[in-house]
Amino acid sequence: MSGIKILGTGSYLPEKVLTNFDLIEMGLDTSDEWIYQRTGIKERRVAEPDKVTSDLGYEASVRALEMAGLSPKDIDLIIVATITPDTCCPSAANWLQAKLDALQAVTFDVTAACSGFVFGLNIAEQYIKTGASERVLVVASEVMSRTLNWKDRSTCILWGDGAGAAVLSMGDDSHELLSTHLHTDGSRGQDLLLPGGGSKTTPISHESVDKGLHYLNMIGANFSFKVAVRHFIESIREAARHNDIDVEDIDWFIPHQANVRMFQFIAEALKIPFEKFYLTLERYGNISSASCAISLDEAIRDNSIKPDDLICIPVFGGGLTWGSALIRW
Ligand code: COA
């Protein structure tokens, strides 16, 4: 037991819906059937051109704070998990802090790709446990649509935009964050890469743009599928082992929403009913760090999650990064 409580959650999805049929209309050589069968995705959301990551994060934060019954002034740490920050410097968390008018808080970003929300929860847990912070806002926000090559049918079909948030503090009665576990493997950084924009390719040049270095790159998507399945399974088992429970005791799995086929494999491998997976990827696609945060919020708000339910959030992403959070609601 950590003694850390989730006081509130929130999420935000841009209004603009981009269906598989819209992608075909945009000239992509694909079909709704191919995308749906291989990924489970029917549509995704795309942020308005004038909206940035901190704007989406702002909307999710306001909703999480409202559920928590707190104001931005009550927060002393803001962590934003993102791989699509508004700017390289300052952090998306800084821009968000200004929009929330929460200048008393300390703010920083976390780069852990699709695992970012659980990395944020883990950091919040440490800050609260040590007494360094009292109330922490963890936000996962992504505008993936700006990183995509819309002519690359093997990647652009997968991703979407959105944000999720959670407010954490000390507490013991319910909604408890029981544990978090994190892992990384930097030797596999090439597998899922956004190569442009860092010190390797700055200043941005015509050449780097022509080479497509500013697009999200997934080398060996098939391979990444298998590695992801393995790490999701390890992460779920690790969470259960650490909390001295059986995997079948877990009521809900709210994973990083990568691909529905992955969760079919995982359900079979772990002998758990597929219905225990709470999935939003049919409607939203893969929103990197924000996927599981948004899904958690939706599962809470539509009353799928009941008091005392055990919720496991297994995550996997570029880096490589993976891990889990276990919550007793
Ligand atoms: N529409 C139609 N055909 C497509 C297509 C699309 N959108 N994308 C790829 N294809 C084609 C390929 O060109 C290939 O054609 P070929 O056999 O003539 O060369 C064929 O479909 C099979 O491609 P492949 O890449 O082997 O398909 P796949 O079954 O592996 O599915 C993914 C591709 C991306 C859907 C799948 O690998 C996947 O979801 N991977 C997981 C990636 C992921 O989520 N990682 C974790 C991120 S956090």
Tab-separated table of C-alpha atoms and ligand atoms in Angstrom:
chain	number	residue	atom	x	y	z
A	1	MET	CA	0.000	0.000	0.000
A	2	SER	CA	1.277	3.428	-0.889
A	3	GLY	CA	-1.221	5.639	0.957
A	4	ILE	CA	-1.524	7.701	-2.220
A	5	LYS	CA	-5.023	8.570	-3.361
A	6	ILE	CA	-6.373	9.569	-6.779
A	7	LEU	CA	-8.608	12.527	-5.957
A	8	GLY	CA	-9.917	13.095	-9.477
A	9	THR	CA	-9.442	12.322	-13.155
A	10	GLY	CA	-10.301	14.205	-16.341
A	11	SER	CA	-9.899	13.901	-20.084
A	12	TYR	CA	-10.345	15.875	-23.261
A	13	LEU	CA	-10.715	14.835	-26.888
A	14	PRO	CA	-10.703	17.329	-29.767
A	15	GLU	CA	-14.038	17.529	-31.593
A	16	LYS	CA	-12.727	16.759	-35.074
A	17	VAL	CA	-13.209	13.072	-35.922
A	18	LEU	CA	-11.069	11.470	-38.640
A	19	THR	CA	-12.505	8.106	-39.713
A	20	ASN	CA	-10.773	5.369	-41.682
A	21	PHE	CA	-12.983	6.402	-44.609
A	22	ASP	CA	-11.701	9.992	-44.301
A	23	LEU	CA	-8.131	8.659	-44.641
A	24	ILE	CA	-9.103	6.909	-47.887
A	25	GLU	CA	-10.661	10.162	-49.123
A	26	MET	CA	-7.362	11.904	-48.321
A	27	GLY	CA	-5.739	9.541	-50.842
A	28	LEU	CA	-4.323	6.845	-48.520
A	29	ASP	CA	-4.121	3.411	-50.148
A	30	THR	CA	-5.921	1.456	-47.419
A	31	SER	CA	-9.377	0.213	-46.395
A	32	ASP	CA	-11.565	0.489	-43.318
A	33	GLU	CA	-11.602	-3.309	-43.141
A	34	TRP	CA	-7.767	-3.612	-43.191
A	35	ILE	CA	-7.288	-0.994	-40.476
A	36	TYR	CA	-10.089	-2.304	-38.251
A	37	GLN	CA	-9.072	-5.946	-38.529
A	38	ARG	CA	-5.346	-5.296	-37.912
A	39	THR	CA	-5.689	-2.637	-35.197
A	40	GLY	CA	-9.265	-2.339	-33.896
A	41	ILE	CA	-9.322	1.360	-34.843
A	42	LYS	CA	-12.290	2.970	-36.641
A	43	GLU	CA	-11.590	6.637	-36.029
A	44	ARG	CA	-9.346	9.049	-34.181
A	45	ARG	CA	-9.490	12.721	-33.072
A	46	VAL	CA	-7.423	15.542	-34.533
A	47	ALA	CA	-6.680	18.818	-32.716
A	48	GLU	CA	-7.686	22.118	-34.325
A	49	PRO	CA	-4.700	23.770	-36.082
A	50	ASP	CA	-4.471	26.517	-33.431
A	51	LYS	CA	-4.502	24.107	-30.459
A	52	VAL	CA	-1.338	22.763	-28.858
A	53	THR	CA	-0.532	20.070	-26.303
A	54	SER	CA	-0.918	22.381	-23.277
A	55	ASP	CA	-4.395	23.440	-24.517
A	56	LEU	CA	-5.620	19.835	-24.575
A	57	GLY	CA	-3.891	19.245	-21.229
A	58	TYR	CA	-5.594	22.333	-19.807
A	59	GLU	CA	-9.084	21.001	-20.605
A	60	ALA	CA	-8.297	17.596	-19.064
A	61	SER	CA	-6.756	19.268	-15.981
A	62	VAL	CA	-9.798	21.473	-15.357
A	63	ARG	CA	-12.013	18.370	-15.370
A	64	ALA	CA	-9.699	16.419	-13.062
A	65	LEU	CA	-9.474	19.331	-10.622
A	66	GLU	CA	-13.247	19.701	-10.671
A	67	MET	CA	-13.701	16.011	-9.762
A	68	ALA	CA	-11.091	16.436	-7.016
A	69	GLY	CA	-12.897	19.523	-5.680
A	70	LEU	CA	-9.678	21.539	-5.940
A	71	SER	CA	-8.511	24.697	-7.685
A	72	PRO	CA	-5.244	25.053	-9.644
A	73	LYS	CA	-3.919	27.057	-6.669
A	74	ASP	CA	-4.044	23.875	-4.525
A	75	ILE	CA	-1.501	22.067	-6.716
A	76	ASP	CA	2.212	22.168	-5.887
A	77	LEU	CA	3.584	19.948	-8.676
A	78	ILE	CA	2.489	19.626	-12.313
A	79	ILE	CA	3.963	16.801	-14.393
A	80	VAL	CA	3.155	16.599	-18.094
A	81	ALA	CA	3.889	13.344	-19.916
A	82	THR	CA	4.243	14.025	-23.626
A	83	ILE	CA	6.347	13.396	-26.715
A	84	THR	CA	4.671	16.289	-28.525
A	85	PRO	CA	5.376	19.313	-26.274
A	86	ASP	CA	4.268	22.771	-27.480
A	87	THR	CA	7.963	23.724	-27.728
A	88	CYS	CA	11.313	22.040	-26.995
A	89	CYS	CA	11.836	24.759	-24.402
A	90	PRO	CA	10.081	25.594	-22.163
A	91	SER	CA	8.233	22.430	-21.212
A	92	ALA	CA	4.571	21.796	-21.983
A	93	ALA	CA	4.099	21.722	-18.192
A	94	ASN	CA	5.292	25.336	-18.004
A	95	TRP	CA	2.842	26.457	-20.690
A	96	LEU	CA	0.086	24.529	-18.906
A	97	GLN	CA	1.011	26.094	-15.552
A	98	ALA	CA	0.587	29.575	-17.042
A	99	LYS	CA	-2.808	28.661	-18.566
A	100	LEU	CA	-3.998	27.251	-15.227
A	101	ASP	CA	-2.551	30.260	-13.370
A	102	ALA	CA	-0.888	27.815	-10.963
A	103	LEU	CA	2.390	29.712	-10.568
A	104	GLN	CA	2.961	28.308	-7.052
A	105	ALA	CA	3.519	24.825	-8.548
A	106	VAL	CA	6.783	23.295	-9.740
A	107	THR	CA	6.440	22.004	-13.300
A	108	PHE	CA	8.277	19.689	-15.668
A	109	ASP	CA	7.731	17.261	-18.544
A	110	VAL	CA	8.392	13.545	-18.689
A	111	THR	CA	9.406	11.869	-21.947
A	112	ALA	CA	8.472	8.209	-21.789
A	113	ALA	CA	6.370	7.931	-24.972
A	114	CYS	CA	3.265	5.753	-24.567
A	115	SER	CA	4.244	4.837	-20.992
A	116	GLY	CA	4.367	8.501	-19.916
A	117	PHE	CA	1.234	8.594	-17.768
A	118	VAL	CA	2.430	5.729	-15.551
A	119	PHE	CA	5.883	7.358	-15.331
A	120	GLY	CA	4.075	10.530	-14.171
A	121	LEU	CA	2.089	8.581	-11.558
A	122	ASN	CA	5.315	7.006	-10.296
A	123	ILE	CA	7.035	10.392	-9.911
A	124	ALA	CA	3.968	11.850	-8.195
A	125	GLU	CA	4.017	8.881	-5.786
A	126	GLN	CA	7.664	9.554	-4.854
A	127	TYR	CA	7.154	13.308	-4.364
A	128	ILE	CA	4.106	12.775	-2.153
A	129	LYS	CA	5.685	9.959	-0.119
A	130	THR	CA	8.779	12.014	0.656
A	131	GLY	CA	6.682	15.042	1.581
A	132	ALA	CA	8.222	17.110	-1.212
A	133	SER	CA	4.735	17.707	-2.643
A	134	GLU	CA	1.242	17.590	-1.222
A	135	ARG	CA	-1.028	17.620	-4.277
A	136	VAL	CA	0.203	16.645	-7.706
A	137	LEU	CA	-1.439	17.073	-11.107
A	138	VAL	CA	-0.295	14.432	-13.605
A	139	VAL	CA	-1.258	15.220	-17.187
A	140	ALA	CA	-0.691	13.140	-20.326
A	141	SER	CA	-1.310	15.128	-23.480
A	142	GLU	CA	-0.421	14.538	-27.110
A	143	VAL	CA	-0.947	16.122	-30.501
A	144	MET	CA	0.320	13.112	-32.441
A	145	SER	CA	-1.323	14.291	-35.670
A	146	ARG	CA	1.487	16.868	-36.126
A	147	THR	CA	4.164	14.159	-36.094
A	148	LEU	CA	2.594	11.964	-38.769
A	149	ASN	CA	3.442	11.386	-42.388
A	150	TRP	CA	-0.099	11.178	-43.761
A	151	LYS	CA	1.253	9.330	-46.807
A	152	ASP	CA	2.716	6.485	-44.686
A	153	ARG	CA	-0.149	4.025	-44.309
A	154	SER	CA	1.728	1.838	-41.846
A	155	THR	CA	1.902	4.574	-39.179
A	156	CYS	CA	-0.608	7.389	-39.792
A	157	ILE	CA	-3.589	5.071	-39.305
A	158	LEU	CA	-2.610	4.330	-35.715
A	159	TRP	CA	-2.430	7.645	-33.897
A	160	GLY	CA	-4.762	10.325	-32.535
A	161	ASP	CA	-4.819	13.455	-30.330
A	162	GLY	CA	-6.130	13.937	-26.785
A	163	ALA	CA	-5.309	14.425	-23.106
A	164	GLY	CA	-5.972	12.802	-19.742
A	165	ALA	CA	-5.185	13.973	-16.204
A	166	ALA	CA	-5.215	12.827	-12.577
A	167	VAL	CA	-4.843	14.641	-9.245
A	168	LEU	CA	-3.017	12.756	-6.480
A	169	SER	CA	-2.517	13.331	-2.776
A	170	MET	CA	-2.086	11.433	0.493
A	171	GLY	CA	-5.241	9.509	1.502
A	172	ASP	CA	-6.261	6.109	2.758
A	173	ASP	CA	-9.940	5.370	2.353
A	174	SER	CA	-10.337	4.479	-1.364
A	175	HIS	CA	-9.090	5.203	-4.892
A	176	GLU	CA	-5.637	4.151	-3.799
A	177	LEU	CA	-2.604	3.909	-6.039
A	178	LEU	CA	-1.259	0.602	-4.719
A	179	SER	CA	1.912	0.417	-6.787
A	180	THR	CA	3.776	1.580	-9.866
A	181	HIS	CA	6.586	-0.216	-11.705
A	182	LEU	CA	8.768	1.281	-14.443
A	183	HIS	CA	11.260	-0.179	-16.925
A	184	THR	CA	13.321	1.204	-19.791
A	185	ASP	CA	15.646	-0.191	-22.464
A	186	GLY	CA	17.582	2.600	-24.165
A	187	SER	CA	19.396	0.153	-26.424
A	188	ARG	CA	16.115	-0.225	-28.353
A	189	GLY	CA	15.578	3.496	-28.965
A	190	GLN	CA	15.553	3.050	-32.738
A	191	ASP	CA	12.393	0.943	-32.702
A	192	LEU	CA	9.969	3.806	-32.265
A	193	LEU	CA	11.592	7.088	-33.048
A	194	LEU	CA	10.842	10.744	-33.680
A	195	PRO	CA	14.330	11.570	-34.981
A	196	GLY	CA	13.971	15.239	-35.975
A	197	GLY	CA	13.938	18.285	-33.710
A	198	GLY	CA	16.606	17.157	-31.239
A	199	SER	CA	20.317	18.044	-31.148
A	200	LYS	CA	20.956	15.403	-33.791
A	201	THR	CA	19.032	17.338	-36.437
A	202	THR	CA	19.103	20.959	-35.313
A	203	PRO	CA	19.067	23.395	-36.838
A	204	ILE	CA	16.148	21.989	-38.793
A	205	SER	CA	17.173	21.997	-42.444
A	206	HIS	CA	15.496	21.523	-45.814
A	207	GLU	CA	17.423	18.257	-45.951
A	208	SER	CA	16.078	16.959	-42.622
A	209	VAL	CA	12.538	17.880	-43.655
A	210	ASP	CA	12.964	16.283	-47.108
A	211	LYS	CA	14.247	13.114	-45.441
A	212	GLY	CA	11.101	13.005	-43.300
A	213	LEU	CA	13.098	13.107	-40.060
A	214	HIS	CA	10.360	15.075	-38.332
A	215	TYR	CA	7.851	12.280	-38.730
A	216	LEU	CA	7.208	9.494	-36.252
A	217	ASN	CA	9.020	6.409	-37.418
A	218	MET	CA	8.176	2.842	-36.445
A	219	ILE	CA	10.857	0.429	-37.520
A	220	GLY	CA	9.561	-3.131	-37.702
A	221	ALA	CA	5.998	-2.571	-36.595
A	222	ASN	CA	5.507	-6.301	-36.562
A	223	PHE	CA	8.474	-6.776	-34.261
A	224	SER	CA	7.292	-3.953	-32.026
A	225	PHE	CA	3.947	-5.782	-31.760
A	226	LYS	CA	5.587	-8.912	-30.337
A	227	VAL	CA	7.857	-7.003	-27.940
A	228	ALA	CA	4.889	-4.963	-26.719
A	229	VAL	CA	2.834	-8.095	-25.992
A	230	ARG	CA	5.722	-9.602	-24.023
A	231	HIS	CA	6.255	-6.464	-21.929
A	232	PHE	CA	2.523	-5.953	-21.299
A	233	ILE	CA	2.331	-9.506	-19.944
A	234	GLU	CA	5.465	-9.106	-17.782
A	235	SER	CA	4.134	-5.802	-16.415
A	236	ILE	CA	0.761	-7.264	-15.436
A	237	ARG	CA	2.451	-10.224	-13.718
A	238	GLU	CA	4.860	-7.907	-11.901
A	239	ALA	CA	2.012	-5.750	-10.542
A	240	ALA	CA	0.138	-8.846	-9.322
A	241	ARG	CA	3.255	-10.402	-7.772
A	242	HIS	CA	4.232	-7.205	-5.966
A	243	ASN	CA	0.755	-6.807	-4.462
A	244	ASP	CA	0.484	-10.492	-3.573
A	245	ILE	CA	-2.610	-11.096	-5.703
A	246	ASP	CA	-3.396	-13.365	-8.660
A	247	VAL	CA	-3.796	-11.866	-12.131
A	248	GLU	CA	-7.391	-13.133	-12.148
A	249	ASP	CA	-8.134	-10.996	-9.039
A	250	ILE	CA	-7.770	-7.872	-11.202
A	251	ASP	CA	-11.167	-6.485	-12.271
A	252	TRP	CA	-10.054	-4.129	-15.056
A	253	PHE	CA	-7.091	-3.846	-17.377
A	254	ILE	CA	-6.825	-0.321	-18.787
A	255	PRO	CA	-3.740	-0.633	-20.987
A	256	HIS	CA	-1.952	1.805	-23.209
A	257	GLN	CA	-4.287	1.545	-26.204
A	258	ALA	CA	-1.929	0.236	-28.891
A	259	ASN	CA	-3.733	-2.501	-30.824
A	260	VAL	CA	-6.782	-4.638	-30.053
A	261	ARG	CA	-5.051	-7.799	-31.304
A	262	MET	CA	-2.359	-7.338	-28.666
A	263	PHE	CA	-4.989	-7.505	-25.934
A	264	GLN	CA	-6.600	-10.579	-27.477
A	265	PHE	CA	-3.183	-12.315	-27.307
A	266	ILE	CA	-2.604	-11.102	-23.741
A	267	ALA	CA	-6.061	-12.172	-22.533
A	268	GLU	CA	-5.462	-15.637	-23.964
A	269	ALA	CA	-1.909	-15.906	-22.593
A	270	LEU	CA	-2.966	-14.852	-19.081
A	271	LYS	CA	-6.291	-16.709	-19.227
A	272	ILE	CA	-8.329	-13.622	-18.392
A	273	PRO	CA	-11.668	-12.684	-19.999
A	274	PHE	CA	-11.172	-10.215	-22.850
A	275	GLU	CA	-14.143	-8.225	-21.442
A	276	LYS	CA	-11.885	-7.134	-18.568
A	277	PHE	CA	-9.952	-4.930	-21.017
A	278	TYR	CA	-11.392	-1.430	-21.100
A	279	LEU	CA	-10.632	-0.198	-24.606
A	280	THR	CA	-11.202	3.146	-26.298
A	281	LEU	CA	-8.920	2.675	-29.299
A	282	GLU	CA	-11.790	1.942	-31.687
A	283	ARG	CA	-12.890	5.572	-31.231
A	284	TYR	CA	-9.613	7.325	-30.467
A	285	GLY	CA	-6.715	5.234	-31.857
A	286	ASN	CA	-3.356	5.298	-30.080
A	287	ILE	CA	-2.825	8.638	-28.259
A	288	SER	CA	0.598	7.721	-26.878
A	289	SER	CA	0.917	8.743	-23.196
A	290	ALA	CA	-2.694	9.984	-23.034
A	291	SER	CA	-4.373	6.729	-24.126
A	292	CYS	CA	-4.590	5.027	-20.755
A	293	ALA	CA	-5.244	8.282	-18.855
A	294	ILE	CA	-8.260	9.048	-21.066
A	295	SER	CA	-9.512	5.456	-20.821
A	296	LEU	CA	-9.191	5.467	-17.018
A	297	ASP	CA	-11.213	8.668	-16.826
A	298	GLU	CA	-13.910	7.311	-19.149
A	299	ALA	CA	-14.149	4.040	-17.204
A	300	ILE	CA	-14.629	6.015	-13.968
A	301	ARG	CA	-17.169	8.426	-15.438
A	302	ASP	CA	-19.313	5.777	-17.178
A	303	ASN	CA	-19.403	3.794	-13.899
A	304	SER	CA	-17.705	0.723	-15.378
A	305	ILE	CA	-15.373	0.856	-12.372
A	306	LYS	CA	-17.118	0.022	-9.109
A	307	PRO	CA	-15.964	0.758	-5.547
A	308	ASP	CA	-13.156	-1.587	-4.476
A	309	ASP	CA	-12.369	-2.727	-8.058
A	310	LEU	CA	-8.740	-3.539	-8.765
A	311	ILE	CA	-7.478	-1.729	-11.877
A	312	CYS	CA	-4.220	-2.547	-13.637
A	313	ILE	CA	-2.752	-0.045	-16.121
A	314	PRO	CA	-0.033	-1.818	-18.112
A	315	VAL	CA	1.907	0.358	-20.553
A	316	PHE	CA	4.494	-0.017	-23.293
A	317	GLY	CA	6.078	2.553	-25.585
A	318	GLY	CA	9.027	3.912	-27.515
A	319	GLY	CA	12.326	4.209	-25.731
A	320	LEU	CA	11.697	1.417	-24.968
A	321	THR	CA	9.603	2.069	-21.881
A	322	TRP	CA	7.117	-0.149	-20.064
A	323	GLY	CA	5.559	-0.758	-16.670
A	324	SER	CA	2.296	-0.695	-14.733
A	325	ALA	CA	0.157	0.996	-12.126
A	326	LEU	CA	-2.237	-0.875	-9.853
A	327	ILE	CA	-5.167	0.988	-8.298
A	328	ARG	CA	-7.809	-0.105	-5.744
A	329	TRP	CA	-10.877	2.055	-6.531
B	1	COA	N1	-3.663	-0.469	-45.314
B	1	COA	C1	-3.481	-1.487	-46.170
B	1	COA	N2	-2.353	-2.202	-46.231
B	1	COA	C2	-1.370	-1.883	-45.391
B	1	COA	C3	-1.480	-0.825	-44.475
B	1	COA	C4	-2.693	-0.103	-44.452
B	1	COA	N3	-2.908	0.918	-43.629
B	1	COA	N4	-0.339	-0.739	-43.758
B	1	COA	C5	0.462	-1.705	-44.203
B	1	COA	N5	-0.149	-2.387	-45.205
B	1	COA	C6	0.362	-3.515	-45.982
B	1	COA	C7	1.878	-3.559	-46.002
B	1	COA	O1	2.370	-2.713	-47.011
B	1	COA	C8	2.127	-5.019	-46.267
B	1	COA	O2	1.975	-5.249	-47.644
B	1	COA	P1	2.953	-6.289	-48.413
B	1	COA	O3	2.706	-7.592	-47.736
B	1	COA	O4	2.474	-6.186	-49.792
B	1	COA	O5	4.331	-5.737	-48.172
B	1	COA	C9	0.973	-5.733	-45.566
B	1	COA	O6	-0.049	-4.724	-45.358
B	1	COA	C10	1.354	-6.340	-44.241
B	1	COA	O7	2.096	-5.360	-43.505
B	1	COA	P2	2.543	-5.609	-42.028
B	1	COA	O8	3.326	-4.421	-41.549
B	1	COA	O9	3.179	-6.974	-41.912
B	1	COA	O10	1.130	-5.647	-41.299
B	1	COA	P3	0.845	-6.045	-39.827
B	1	COA	O11	-0.089	-7.160	-39.791
B	1	COA	O12	2.098	-6.137	-38.987
B	1	COA	O13	0.060	-4.748	-39.286
B	1	COA	C11	0.438	-2.828	-37.904
B	1	COA	C12	0.722	-3.490	-39.232
B	1	COA	C13	1.193	-1.516	-37.832
B	1	COA	C14	-1.059	-2.577	-37.788
B	1	COA	C15	0.859	-3.779	-36.772
B	1	COA	O14	2.171	-4.271	-37.014
B	1	COA	C16	0.862	-3.130	-35.443
B	1	COA	O15	-0.147	-2.703	-34.934
B	1	COA	N6	2.012	-3.125	-34.809
B	1	COA	C17	2.122	-2.668	-33.447
B	1	COA	C18	2.766	-1.422	-33.420
B	1	COA	C19	2.527	-0.832	-32.086
B	1	COA	O16	1.418	-0.512	-31.743
B	1	COA	N7	3.600	-0.760	-31.319
B	1	COA	C20	3.544	-0.208	-30.052
B	1	COA	C21	3.433	1.267	-30.133
B	1	COA	S1	3.252	1.910	-28.538
